[in-house]
Amino acid sequence: MLLLERRPVDSTLMRWTSPVLALVLTVITGFVLFMAMGKDPVEGLTFFFITPVSDLIGLAELGLKMAPLLLCAAGLTVCYRAKLWNIGAEGHFLMGALGASVVAVQLVDVSGFWVLPVVLVAGIVAGMLWAAIAAGLKTHLNCNEILTTIMLNYIALNLLLYAVHGPLKDPYGFGFPQSVMFGDAALLPDLIPGTRLHLGLAFGLLAAVSVWVLFARSFIGFQLNVVGQDQRAAAFAGFSARRLTWFAFLVGGATAGLAGASEVTGPIGQLVPQVSPGYGYTAIIVVFLGRMHALGIIAASALLALTFIGGEMLQIAMNMPKAITGLFQGLLLFYLLTCDAFIHYRIRLKQPAIKPTPKAVTAATQES
Amino acid sequence: MELLINVLAATVVAGTPLLLAALGELICERSGVLNLGQEGMMLMGAVAGFVATLTSGSLVVGVAAAILAGIAMSLLFAFMAVTLAANQYAAGLALTIFGIGLSAFVGAGFVGESIDGFSRVAIPLLSDIPLIGRVLFDQDPLVYMSLVAFVAVWVFLRHTRGGLLLRAVGEDPEAANANGLKVLVVRYLAVAFGGGMAGLAGAYLSLAYTPMWTENMTAGRGWIALALVVFATWRPERVVLGAYLFGAASILHLVLQGLGWNISTELLAMLPYVVTILMLVLLSFNPARTRLNTPLSLGQPYRPGR
């Protein structure tokens, strides 16, 4: 029988091979899935993973989807390092989009270089305010942050729906629940002319670098790490868990808020109900897959951005349901956590209870 | 009076999926395992129940398929969280994300299809009791199942040896193990029960509440059920009260619209989520009670023979 045994020291090798292994297992599962559906698996996987990024337009689209994921994931990394289970990036994102839109709609006819920064800051502030609710509930009322942030996500979604059906609705929009198109001054500039890739990706990369600096070079990053690893040790060292919680949540809210603001001022250009295909939730996978490390989350956000485009590609090219995106994302996280178990544990053949053979005895002594 | 009865009956209907899921999660958490995958298991139950009913034409088959789907999902979770001793928060989240994706994928071809869902069956005699009879005993069979499940869970926890063993494992797995209890087996069974109930809760949505399938049709009910268990401080009788309270919050907008109030649907649709947060706040005023009732080993993986 197989026995799971705790490693004396966590395996660094496994820590970094685990995401790769998870991806391999996901691809294998995808292969089997395509066969089961009677589709050509090689063709399917090519359409999913390769075709979308085989030209400049495709790469630009990848960057476009990477931007919100990277921004949300950077903020969540700060929370998760401190073991604050903030699931609310989706809500912060939606509020960021809503906050930016409220300001942008007032400034449709205004031109000036200050319009865009004001709109973006509005999004950041809205995201931070939304995160502050969860932070306050956590630090002052001791409410579980998982439950409160999830609930706040649903409330944020309904607020956004209310806005596009009510106060922000375009009166000349033929009854569609959406805001007016923003003025040119409120739109993010393109990074590569001729594509939809905009400045949001630069924000995302900047956020990832900032996370690296925070944890590698700053005292507050060190404090966050300590709180995450051992709360008692942090308390003895005099680190204020309350202050760190507020810091982590506000950073999470700010980055996800900026992501939402960049989305409405970037590729969309107005507020629509389906502003997020679940970026805030997918960012959770990005953080885990990226090992809560700046470089890791950049790579992971590229991979998960690919699952969004790949899903759309499969829908167009092979008439498969778009939901395959969510399925692949779920599988990936699932395999990742399974593989992660082997960071702390290793498998050993259970030794027979009766009369150990000399071989097993030597193995056991070598073990200890 | 007629209006009151209708509102109360609708409250029970809206509260039933929460009750089913929360009862399952209650048993699961009493064994020391926190399964945040409720939403994912419910969705899989909903889609499995709907597809099975549509293809077989039988609601019974649908319900069975939903329960099995819920159990299958929960076993995946148990493998990670119990066998591999993974972080239960992360594993539960993974289960939810996986369930949302898988259910949308499986159900993609069935959006827009319709079935004849469960209809109401009045229980003779019981349904003649004034007020309560119409509210509780003139409902669809799944509502009766939820009531039976409540009584069964209550009796199991309070008055049976099995319930005692379950609580022992949840409070102190080391001691339970020392007494010869197979902790991992108990936890597997508890997680599987939670999965089956979540699957059933999902079936209630897709076979009775709104007989159809849409992506993400649980709309956060799995999470509300999780909050409900905390709010009920792991007591089944309080779970019932809480479930119907949330049921009331989620149909309030229908009542208000019926009364001619002109409030936006989107704003009213927030109510159940706002109420959930308010309940958590309310609970925080008495932290000692929560602490006393929380299963001691909740959320901590157990490795035998450490």
XYZ file of C-alpha atoms in Angstrom:
674
model
C 0.000 0.000 0.000
C 1.162 3.525 -0.659
C 1.851 5.714 2.300
C 2.017 9.483 2.366
C 4.949 10.595 4.423
C 5.906 14.095 5.506
C 9.172 15.288 4.001
C 11.731 16.508 6.533
C 12.103 19.665 4.457
C 9.639 21.032 1.904
C 10.758 20.293 -1.621
C 11.783 23.428 -3.521
C 12.064 21.423 -6.711
C 8.466 20.207 -6.385
C 7.321 23.736 -5.580
C 8.313 24.913 -9.021
C 7.674 21.734 -11.026
C 4.171 21.392 -9.618
C 2.635 24.087 -11.904
C 4.303 22.535 -14.945
C 3.091 19.106 -13.935
C -0.413 20.492 -13.431
C -0.357 21.992 -16.919
C 0.804 18.694 -18.417
C -1.973 16.814 -16.622
C -4.518 19.396 -17.791
C -3.378 19.014 -21.385
C -3.586 15.217 -21.099
C -7.099 15.507 -19.674
C -7.968 17.862 -22.512
C -6.665 15.314 -24.985
C -8.886 12.597 -23.504
C -11.827 15.008 -23.369
C -11.534 15.907 -27.069
C -11.373 12.217 -27.969
C -14.419 11.475 -25.831
C -16.318 14.213 -27.658
C -15.335 12.737 -31.006
C -13.114 15.683 -31.966
C -9.546 15.514 -33.183
C -7.522 16.057 -29.987
C -4.393 17.396 -31.681
C -6.415 19.869 -33.703
C -8.392 20.875 -30.615
C -5.353 21.465 -28.463
C -3.667 23.390 -31.260
C -6.686 25.656 -31.600
C -6.732 26.140 -27.856
C -3.067 26.714 -27.039
C -1.237 27.668 -30.233
C -3.438 29.220 -32.908
C -4.573 32.166 -30.724
C -0.999 33.393 -30.229
C 0.469 32.656 -33.642
C 0.362 36.247 -34.896
C 0.790 39.787 -33.606
C -2.946 40.430 -33.296
C -3.275 37.250 -31.248
C -0.385 38.175 -28.987
C -1.902 41.601 -28.488
C -5.191 39.969 -27.491
C -3.248 37.817 -25.045
C -1.719 40.929 -23.520
C -5.171 42.486 -23.395
C -6.516 39.618 -21.299
C -3.317 39.413 -19.256
C -3.625 42.985 -18.018
C -6.653 42.570 -15.712
C -5.493 39.139 -14.535
C -2.051 40.440 -13.660
C -3.399 43.477 -11.834
C -5.891 41.457 -9.803
C -3.349 38.714 -9.098
C -0.724 41.209 -7.906
C -3.120 42.541 -5.285
C -4.285 39.087 -4.255
C -0.669 37.977 -3.848
C -0.216 40.601 -1.153
C -3.300 39.248 0.641
C -2.530 35.546 0.239
C 1.072 35.895 1.392
C -0.390 37.079 4.682
C -2.958 34.231 4.566
C -5.819 36.678 4.101
C -8.254 34.810 1.897
C -9.571 37.710 -0.107
C -11.845 36.232 -2.797
C -13.145 39.687 -3.583
C -11.004 40.700 -6.554
C -14.059 40.256 -8.785
C -16.021 42.704 -6.656
C -13.164 45.212 -6.457
C -12.814 44.912 -10.239
C -16.510 45.559 -10.868
C -16.551 48.512 -8.478
C -13.421 49.878 -10.152
C -15.175 49.657 -13.507
C -18.294 51.269 -12.058
C -16.399 54.052 -10.265
C -14.376 54.917 -13.351
C -17.519 54.894 -15.487
C -19.439 57.209 -13.176
C -16.688 59.818 -13.575
C -16.064 59.159 -17.266
C -19.744 59.603 -18.109
C -19.678 63.078 -16.500
C -16.607 64.003 -18.561
C -17.684 62.751 -21.986
C -17.329 66.136 -23.678
C -14.300 67.295 -21.753
C -10.871 67.109 -23.270
C -7.577 67.446 -21.470
C -4.722 65.278 -20.361
C -6.071 65.164 -16.779
C -9.297 63.371 -17.683
C -7.845 59.867 -17.981
C -5.882 59.992 -14.701
C -8.966 61.261 -12.887
C -11.069 58.448 -14.319
C -8.481 55.818 -13.393
C -8.074 57.198 -9.879
C -11.850 57.063 -9.477
C -11.683 53.360 -10.323
C -8.831 52.764 -7.889
C -10.628 54.593 -5.099
C -13.855 52.682 -5.751
C -11.980 49.376 -5.589
C -10.240 50.416 -2.390
C -13.497 51.496 -0.759
C -15.047 48.148 -1.604
C -12.051 46.312 -0.190
C -12.146 48.546 2.887
C -15.588 47.185 3.773
C -14.213 43.641 3.918
C -11.096 44.830 5.772
C -13.154 46.644 8.380
C -15.479 43.670 8.827
C -12.416 41.499 9.335
C -10.406 43.669 11.698
C -13.164 45.222 13.760
C -15.936 42.634 13.686
C -13.905 39.504 13.107
C -16.060 38.392 10.160
C -14.628 35.659 7.941
C -13.164 37.421 4.918
C -13.966 34.603 2.494
C -17.681 34.884 3.114
C -17.795 38.678 3.252
C -15.761 39.185 0.079
C -17.862 36.656 -1.841
C -21.050 38.382 -0.723
C -19.564 41.766 -1.641
C -18.821 40.378 -5.111
C -22.491 39.603 -5.648
C -23.526 42.968 -4.234
C -21.048 44.748 -6.520
C -22.411 42.873 -9.532
C -25.947 43.914 -8.666
C -24.852 47.526 -8.127
C -23.257 47.511 -11.561
C -26.391 46.008 -13.111
C -28.463 48.648 -11.332
C -26.231 51.375 -12.736
C -26.425 50.214 -16.360
C -30.171 49.664 -16.119
C -30.746 52.922 -14.287
C -28.686 56.050 -13.657
C -25.846 55.338 -16.090
C -27.987 53.956 -18.903
C -27.453 55.561 -22.272
C -30.793 57.264 -23.073
C -30.129 56.828 -26.792
C -28.825 53.266 -26.453
C -31.878 51.590 -28.008
C -32.770 50.234 -24.570
C -29.547 48.278 -24.171
C -28.310 48.238 -20.591
C -25.052 50.094 -21.154
C -23.572 53.534 -20.588
C -22.708 56.089 -23.258
C -19.357 55.708 -25.034
C -16.654 57.547 -23.098
C -14.969 60.612 -24.566
C -11.590 60.199 -26.278
C -9.835 61.943 -23.411
C -10.926 59.167 -21.046
C -9.608 56.297 -23.177
C -6.351 54.479 -22.502
C -3.731 54.911 -25.253
C -2.782 51.852 -27.288
C 0.561 50.192 -26.673
C 0.887 48.749 -30.180
C -0.883 50.759 -32.891
C -3.324 48.702 -34.933
C -4.111 46.301 -32.106
C -6.368 46.552 -29.092
C -3.455 46.204 -26.665
C -3.495 49.199 -24.346
C -1.610 50.687 -21.448
C -3.317 48.320 -19.000
C -0.677 45.664 -19.593
C 2.008 48.131 -18.544
C 0.039 48.750 -15.332
C -0.098 45.009 -14.761
C 3.631 44.499 -15.255
C 4.334 47.467 -13.033
C 2.106 45.954 -10.354
C 3.959 42.644 -10.582
C 7.322 44.388 -10.228
C 5.994 46.370 -7.285
C 4.936 43.133 -5.616
C 8.450 41.811 -6.111
C 9.969 44.944 -4.578
C 7.468 44.825 -1.727
C 8.355 41.304 -0.683
C 12.044 41.282 -1.569
C 13.043 44.706 -0.360
C 10.570 46.204 2.091
C 9.896 45.762 5.773
C 6.140 45.697 5.331
C 6.511 42.831 2.859
C 8.542 40.967 5.443
C 5.864 41.607 8.051
C 3.169 40.292 5.706
C 5.175 37.122 5.164
C 5.646 36.590 8.884
C 1.950 37.096 9.610
C 1.157 34.558 6.920
C 3.548 31.958 8.227
C 3.076 32.337 11.959
C 0.607 34.748 13.471
C 1.946 34.245 16.994
C 5.482 35.020 15.919
C 4.210 38.165 14.226
C 2.363 39.182 17.376
C 5.459 38.627 19.513
C 7.499 40.721 17.097
C 4.970 43.489 17.591
C 3.626 43.506 14.022
C 0.080 44.831 13.938
C -2.054 42.222 12.222
C -4.813 44.803 11.959
C -2.691 47.331 10.122
C -1.288 44.666 7.796
C -4.769 43.396 7.015
C -5.831 46.888 6.038
C -2.730 47.327 3.918
C -3.220 44.039 2.071
C -6.901 44.624 1.398
C -6.384 48.204 0.238
C -3.625 47.118 -2.144
C -5.880 44.322 -3.396
C -8.729 46.780 -3.896
C -6.539 49.353 -5.608
C -5.016 46.992 -8.161
C -8.273 45.221 -8.969
C -10.035 48.593 -9.110
C -7.432 49.818 -11.581
C -7.971 46.626 -13.578
C -11.699 47.362 -13.776
C -11.058 50.986 -14.708
C -8.559 49.937 -17.397
C -11.069 47.522 -18.836
C -13.817 50.110 -19.337
C -11.416 52.806 -20.543
C -9.436 50.344 -22.655
C -10.963 47.724 -24.936
C -14.626 48.392 -24.071
C -14.880 52.180 -23.924
C -18.152 52.159 -22.002
C -19.761 50.360 -19.061
C -21.524 47.124 -20.008
C -23.005 44.432 -17.741
C -20.547 41.736 -18.867
C -17.448 43.825 -18.189
C -15.719 40.853 -16.528
C -15.713 37.253 -17.744
C -14.601 36.317 -14.220
C -11.155 37.930 -14.160
C -11.275 38.334 -10.393
C -11.906 34.631 -9.825
C -9.395 33.502 -12.429
C -6.797 35.717 -10.755
C -7.010 33.412 -7.732
C -5.746 30.577 -9.938
C -3.039 32.880 -11.292
C -1.774 33.559 -7.777
C -1.623 29.895 -6.795
C -0.140 28.820 -10.113
C 2.391 31.640 -10.017
C 3.575 30.560 -6.564
C 2.790 34.041 -5.181
C 5.916 35.285 -6.901
C 6.135 38.224 -9.322
C 7.698 36.290 -12.204
C 5.433 33.349 -11.532
C 2.241 35.377 -11.715
C 3.359 37.009 -14.954
C 3.799 33.584 -16.552
C 0.615 32.246 -15.000
C -1.446 35.233 -16.118
C -0.255 34.657 -19.685
C -1.332 31.022 -19.489
C -4.755 31.824 -18.039
C -5.254 34.667 -20.491
C -4.664 32.033 -23.146
C -7.482 29.888 -21.733
C -9.905 32.778 -22.344
C -8.828 33.279 -25.960
C -8.430 29.552 -26.556
C -11.999 28.957 -25.421
C -13.289 31.591 -27.846
C -11.152 30.098 -30.607
C -12.539 26.614 -30.034
C -16.056 28.003 -30.117
C -15.458 29.644 -33.482
C -13.293 26.975 -35.097
C -14.728 23.719 -33.776
C -18.162 24.711 -32.505
C -17.337 23.714 -28.950
C -18.931 25.352 -25.925
C -17.047 28.406 -24.683
C -17.418 27.023 -21.179
C -14.359 24.915 -21.918
C -12.387 27.921 -20.628
C -13.779 27.504 -17.133
C -13.310 23.771 -17.303
C -9.628 24.086 -18.188
C -9.103 26.688 -15.480
C -10.772 24.483 -12.895
C -8.777 21.431 -13.934
C -5.564 23.402 -13.783
C -6.161 24.574 -10.217
C -7.287 21.123 -9.223
C -4.219 19.345 -10.523
C -2.033 22.077 -9.093
C -3.296 21.554 -5.562
C -2.964 17.801 -5.934
C 0.636 18.150 -7.124
C 1.277 20.703 -4.378
C 0.649 18.013 -1.786
C 3.981 16.535 -2.818
C 5.814 19.691 -1.793
C 5.232 18.664 1.814
C 4.763 14.938 1.406
C 6.299 12.066 -0.476
C 4.934 8.677 -1.354
C 6.511 5.614 0.148
C 5.583 2.001 -0.149
C 4.163 0.959 3.176
C 6.351 -1.593 4.821
C 4.850 -4.946 5.665
C 3.769 -5.137 9.288
C 5.094 -8.655 9.748
C 8.736 -9.660 9.613
C 10.483 -6.885 7.717
C 12.961 -8.218 5.201
C 16.612 -7.204 5.711
C 16.308 -4.976 2.667
C 13.449 -2.995 4.179
C 15.336 -2.625 7.441
C 18.350 -1.093 5.721
C 16.033 1.172 3.769
C 14.422 2.269 7.004
C 17.732 3.033 8.672
C 18.899 4.984 5.691
C 15.637 6.857 5.850
C 16.219 8.033 9.403
C -54.266 35.660 5.537
C -54.138 34.216 2.059
C -51.253 36.521 1.232
C -49.423 35.578 4.410
C -49.753 31.869 3.644
C -48.494 32.384 0.122
C -45.526 34.414 1.302
C -44.630 31.872 3.969
C -44.951 28.992 1.525
C -42.711 30.819 -0.946
C -40.245 31.442 1.885
C -40.054 27.733 2.596
C -39.486 27.017 -1.088
C -36.726 29.621 -1.366
C -35.138 28.387 1.845
C -35.155 24.700 0.928
C -32.009 24.599 -1.255
C -30.151 26.500 1.475
C -31.453 24.104 4.106
C -30.387 21.027 2.140
C -26.894 22.308 1.401
C -26.357 23.684 4.898
C -27.408 20.426 6.586
C -24.850 18.553 4.473
C -22.138 21.083 5.202
C -23.020 20.957 8.896
C -22.279 17.230 9.055
C -19.126 17.756 7.026
C -17.866 20.523 9.299
C -18.766 18.586 12.428
C -16.158 16.033 11.285
C -13.588 18.827 11.137
C -13.579 19.351 7.378
C -14.467 22.739 5.923
C -15.633 22.267 2.347
C -15.840 25.615 0.572
C -16.865 23.803 -2.609
C -20.613 24.023 -1.919
C -21.263 26.235 -4.917
C -19.436 23.881 -7.270
C -21.149 20.767 -5.921
C -24.578 22.405 -6.083
C -24.026 23.441 -9.683
C -22.956 19.939 -10.643
C -26.023 18.565 -8.872
C -28.226 21.038 -10.703
C -26.858 20.250 -14.142
C -26.693 16.478 -13.571
C -30.247 16.428 -12.258
C -31.532 18.477 -15.154
C -29.739 16.535 -17.889
C -30.690 13.175 -16.377
C -34.333 14.190 -16.075
C -34.409 15.539 -19.604
C -32.909 12.412 -21.130
C -34.651 9.809 -18.969
C -37.936 11.617 -18.477
C -37.934 10.686 -14.825
C -37.512 13.138 -11.970
C -36.450 10.321 -9.644
C -33.554 9.477 -11.943
C -32.716 13.167 -12.040
C -32.595 13.443 -8.263
C -30.442 10.307 -8.017
C -28.063 11.652 -10.667
C -27.809 14.966 -8.828
C -26.955 13.278 -5.540
C -24.365 11.067 -7.225
C -22.820 14.055 -8.994
C -22.566 15.891 -5.688
C -20.956 12.884 -4.041
C -18.490 12.440 -6.903
C -17.439 16.074 -6.628
C -17.073 15.838 -2.868
C -14.879 12.747 -3.202
C -12.507 14.723 -5.409
C -12.357 17.269 -2.622
C -11.901 14.572 0.004
C -9.022 13.111 -1.946
C -7.223 16.451 -1.853
C -8.219 17.693 1.572
C -8.405 14.432 3.531
C -6.027 12.014 1.800
C -3.434 14.496 0.572
C -3.966 16.804 3.572
C -4.086 19.843 1.286
C -5.149 23.252 2.550
C -8.926 22.974 2.892
C -9.573 26.582 1.901
C -7.650 26.213 -1.340
C -9.104 22.780 -2.114
C -12.660 23.997 -1.527
C -12.137 27.036 -3.714
C -10.691 24.794 -6.391
C -13.773 22.596 -6.185
C -16.036 25.607 -6.655
C -14.080 26.962 -9.614
C -13.890 23.488 -11.154
C -17.615 22.899 -10.566
C -18.585 26.219 -12.157
C -16.492 25.380 -15.216
C -17.514 21.745 -15.517
C -21.229 22.402 -15.013
C -21.224 25.151 -17.624
C -19.414 22.821 -20.011
C -21.736 19.857 -19.425
C -24.850 22.006 -19.534
C -23.872 24.117 -22.552
C -26.055 22.078 -24.893
C -29.056 22.128 -22.566
C -29.559 25.851 -22.001
C -33.066 26.775 -23.052
C -34.483 23.262 -22.751
C -37.374 22.823 -20.369
C -38.790 19.987 -18.305
C -41.824 19.432 -16.143
C -40.429 19.989 -12.688
C -41.706 18.705 -9.376
C -45.245 19.738 -8.607
C -46.845 20.144 -5.231
C -48.255 17.115 -3.448
C -50.388 17.836 -0.406
C -49.905 15.407 2.449
C -53.339 14.237 3.635
C -54.346 15.307 7.148
C -51.101 17.218 7.826
C -51.898 19.752 5.150
C -55.211 20.486 6.872
C -53.495 21.992 9.904
C -54.269 25.681 9.848
C -51.421 27.862 8.551
C -48.573 25.364 9.062
C -50.317 22.748 6.967
C -50.457 24.901 3.864
C -46.994 26.320 4.432
C -45.084 23.119 5.151
C -47.200 20.186 3.975
C -48.592 21.356 0.667
C -45.237 21.497 -1.102
C -43.207 19.471 -3.566
C -41.587 16.178 -2.496
C -38.109 17.681 -2.219
C -39.323 20.060 0.490
C -40.504 17.025 2.448
C -37.125 15.430 1.859
C -35.435 18.471 3.339
C -37.647 18.273 6.425
C -36.913 14.557 6.802
C -33.214 15.297 6.353
C -33.385 17.904 9.095
C -34.998 15.499 11.557
C -32.550 12.763 10.591
C -29.502 15.012 11.033
C -30.833 16.306 14.347
C -31.487 12.800 15.703
C -28.189 11.532 14.320
C -26.126 14.213 16.021
C -28.024 14.195 19.294
C -29.063 10.644 19.908
C -26.958 8.150 18.025
C -23.580 6.593 18.556
C -22.623 7.520 15.017
C -23.274 11.173 15.774
C -21.099 10.945 18.841
C -18.254 9.410 16.839
C -18.600 12.104 14.184
C -18.386 14.854 16.777
C -15.441 13.121 18.454
C -13.525 13.144 15.184
C -14.326 16.807 14.640
C -13.364 17.883 18.131
C -10.216 15.849 18.592
C -9.067 13.554 15.794
C -5.992 12.437 17.768
C -8.093 11.213 20.650
C -10.628 9.638 18.306
C -7.794 7.837 16.543
C -6.361 6.670 19.851
C -9.750 5.176 20.603
C -9.565 3.096 17.458
C -11.717 5.289 15.229
C -10.742 5.512 11.598
C -10.618 9.298 11.384
C -10.067 9.459 7.643
C -12.954 7.088 6.927
C -15.313 9.119 9.103
C -14.208 12.303 7.384
C -14.659 10.760 3.932
C -18.189 9.709 4.831
C -19.015 13.140 6.240
C -17.653 14.903 3.155
C -19.595 12.525 0.890
C -22.800 13.210 2.818
C -22.192 16.922 2.403
C -21.667 16.377 -1.316
C -24.846 14.360 -1.711
C -26.886 17.010 0.076
C -25.330 19.787 -1.989
C -26.165 17.811 -5.130
C -29.738 17.480 -3.909
C -29.857 21.208 -3.192
C -28.728 21.813 -6.758
C -31.411 19.453 -8.032
C -33.974 21.459 -6.109
C -33.007 24.519 -8.110
C -33.018 22.884 -11.531
C -35.932 20.475 -10.999
C -38.331 22.326 -8.715
C -37.504 25.981 -8.062
C -36.928 26.949 -11.697
C -37.128 23.796 -13.840
C -34.387 24.663 -16.307
C -30.617 24.976 -16.510
C -28.666 28.204 -16.746
C -24.997 28.776 -16.079
C -24.236 29.709 -12.486
C -27.875 29.277 -11.520
C -27.010 28.812 -7.850
C -26.167 32.537 -7.675
C -24.109 32.275 -4.507
C -26.501 30.026 -2.564
C -23.655 27.618 -1.830
C -21.758 30.426 -0.143
C -24.835 31.566 1.741
C -25.279 27.986 2.976
C -21.709 28.087 4.281
C -22.399 31.328 6.121
C -25.599 29.776 7.435
C -23.709 26.949 9.138
C -21.477 29.457 10.914
C -24.471 31.564 11.831
C -26.294 28.507 13.174
C -23.229 27.727 15.306
C -23.263 24.170 13.937
C -26.745 23.372 15.312
C -29.284 21.834 12.918
C -32.318 23.483 14.515
C -30.773 26.916 13.984
C -29.899 25.981 10.407
C -33.616 25.548 9.688
C -34.470 28.943 11.125
C -31.612 30.586 9.273
C -32.465 28.919 5.959
C -36.049 30.178 6.062
C -34.870 33.626 7.126
C -32.638 33.773 4.047
C -35.492 32.372 2.016
C -37.596 35.293 3.170
C -34.854 37.773 2.272
C -34.550 36.352 -1.216
C -38.269 36.588 -2.023
C -38.735 39.979 -0.399
C -38.423 41.748 -3.737
C -41.304 39.724 -5.154
C -43.455 40.633 -2.155
C -42.575 44.311 -2.350
C -43.281 44.415 -6.059
C -46.568 42.672 -5.390
C -47.405 45.423 -2.928
C -46.708 47.987 -5.633
C -43.401 49.312 -4.303
C -41.288 50.713 -7.045
C -37.740 49.670 -6.193
C -35.251 48.483 -8.761
C -35.008 44.685 -9.009
C -31.230 44.834 -9.109
C -31.068 46.648 -5.785
C -33.502 44.233 -4.162
C -31.612 41.254 -5.558
C -28.726 42.286 -3.296
C -30.759 41.637 -0.179
C -29.803 38.009 0.542
C -26.116 38.901 0.271
C -26.489 41.982 2.446
C -28.432 39.938 4.994
C -25.634 37.353 5.004
C -23.072 40.008 5.863
C -25.362 41.510 8.503
C -25.760 38.085 10.054
C -22.003 37.621 10.227
C -21.763 41.032 11.863
C -24.499 40.135 14.330
C -22.669 36.949 15.172
C -19.446 38.823 15.854
C -21.021 40.562 18.862
C -20.886 37.266 20.678
C -17.560 35.688 19.724
C -17.492 33.424 22.764
C -20.553 31.542 21.579
C -19.033 30.957 18.161
C -15.767 29.836 19.684
C -17.459 27.404 22.023
C -19.450 25.764 19.275
C -16.865 25.581 16.500
C -15.639 22.012 15.986
C -12.128 22.239 17.390
C -10.291 20.615 14.508
C -12.251 22.503 11.813
C -10.053 23.238 8.835
C -7.065 21.292 10.093
C -5.964 18.302 8.027
C -5.278 15.128 9.973
C -2.451 12.740 9.186
C -2.635 9.464 11.057
C 0.577 8.127 12.590
C 2.396 11.403 12.498
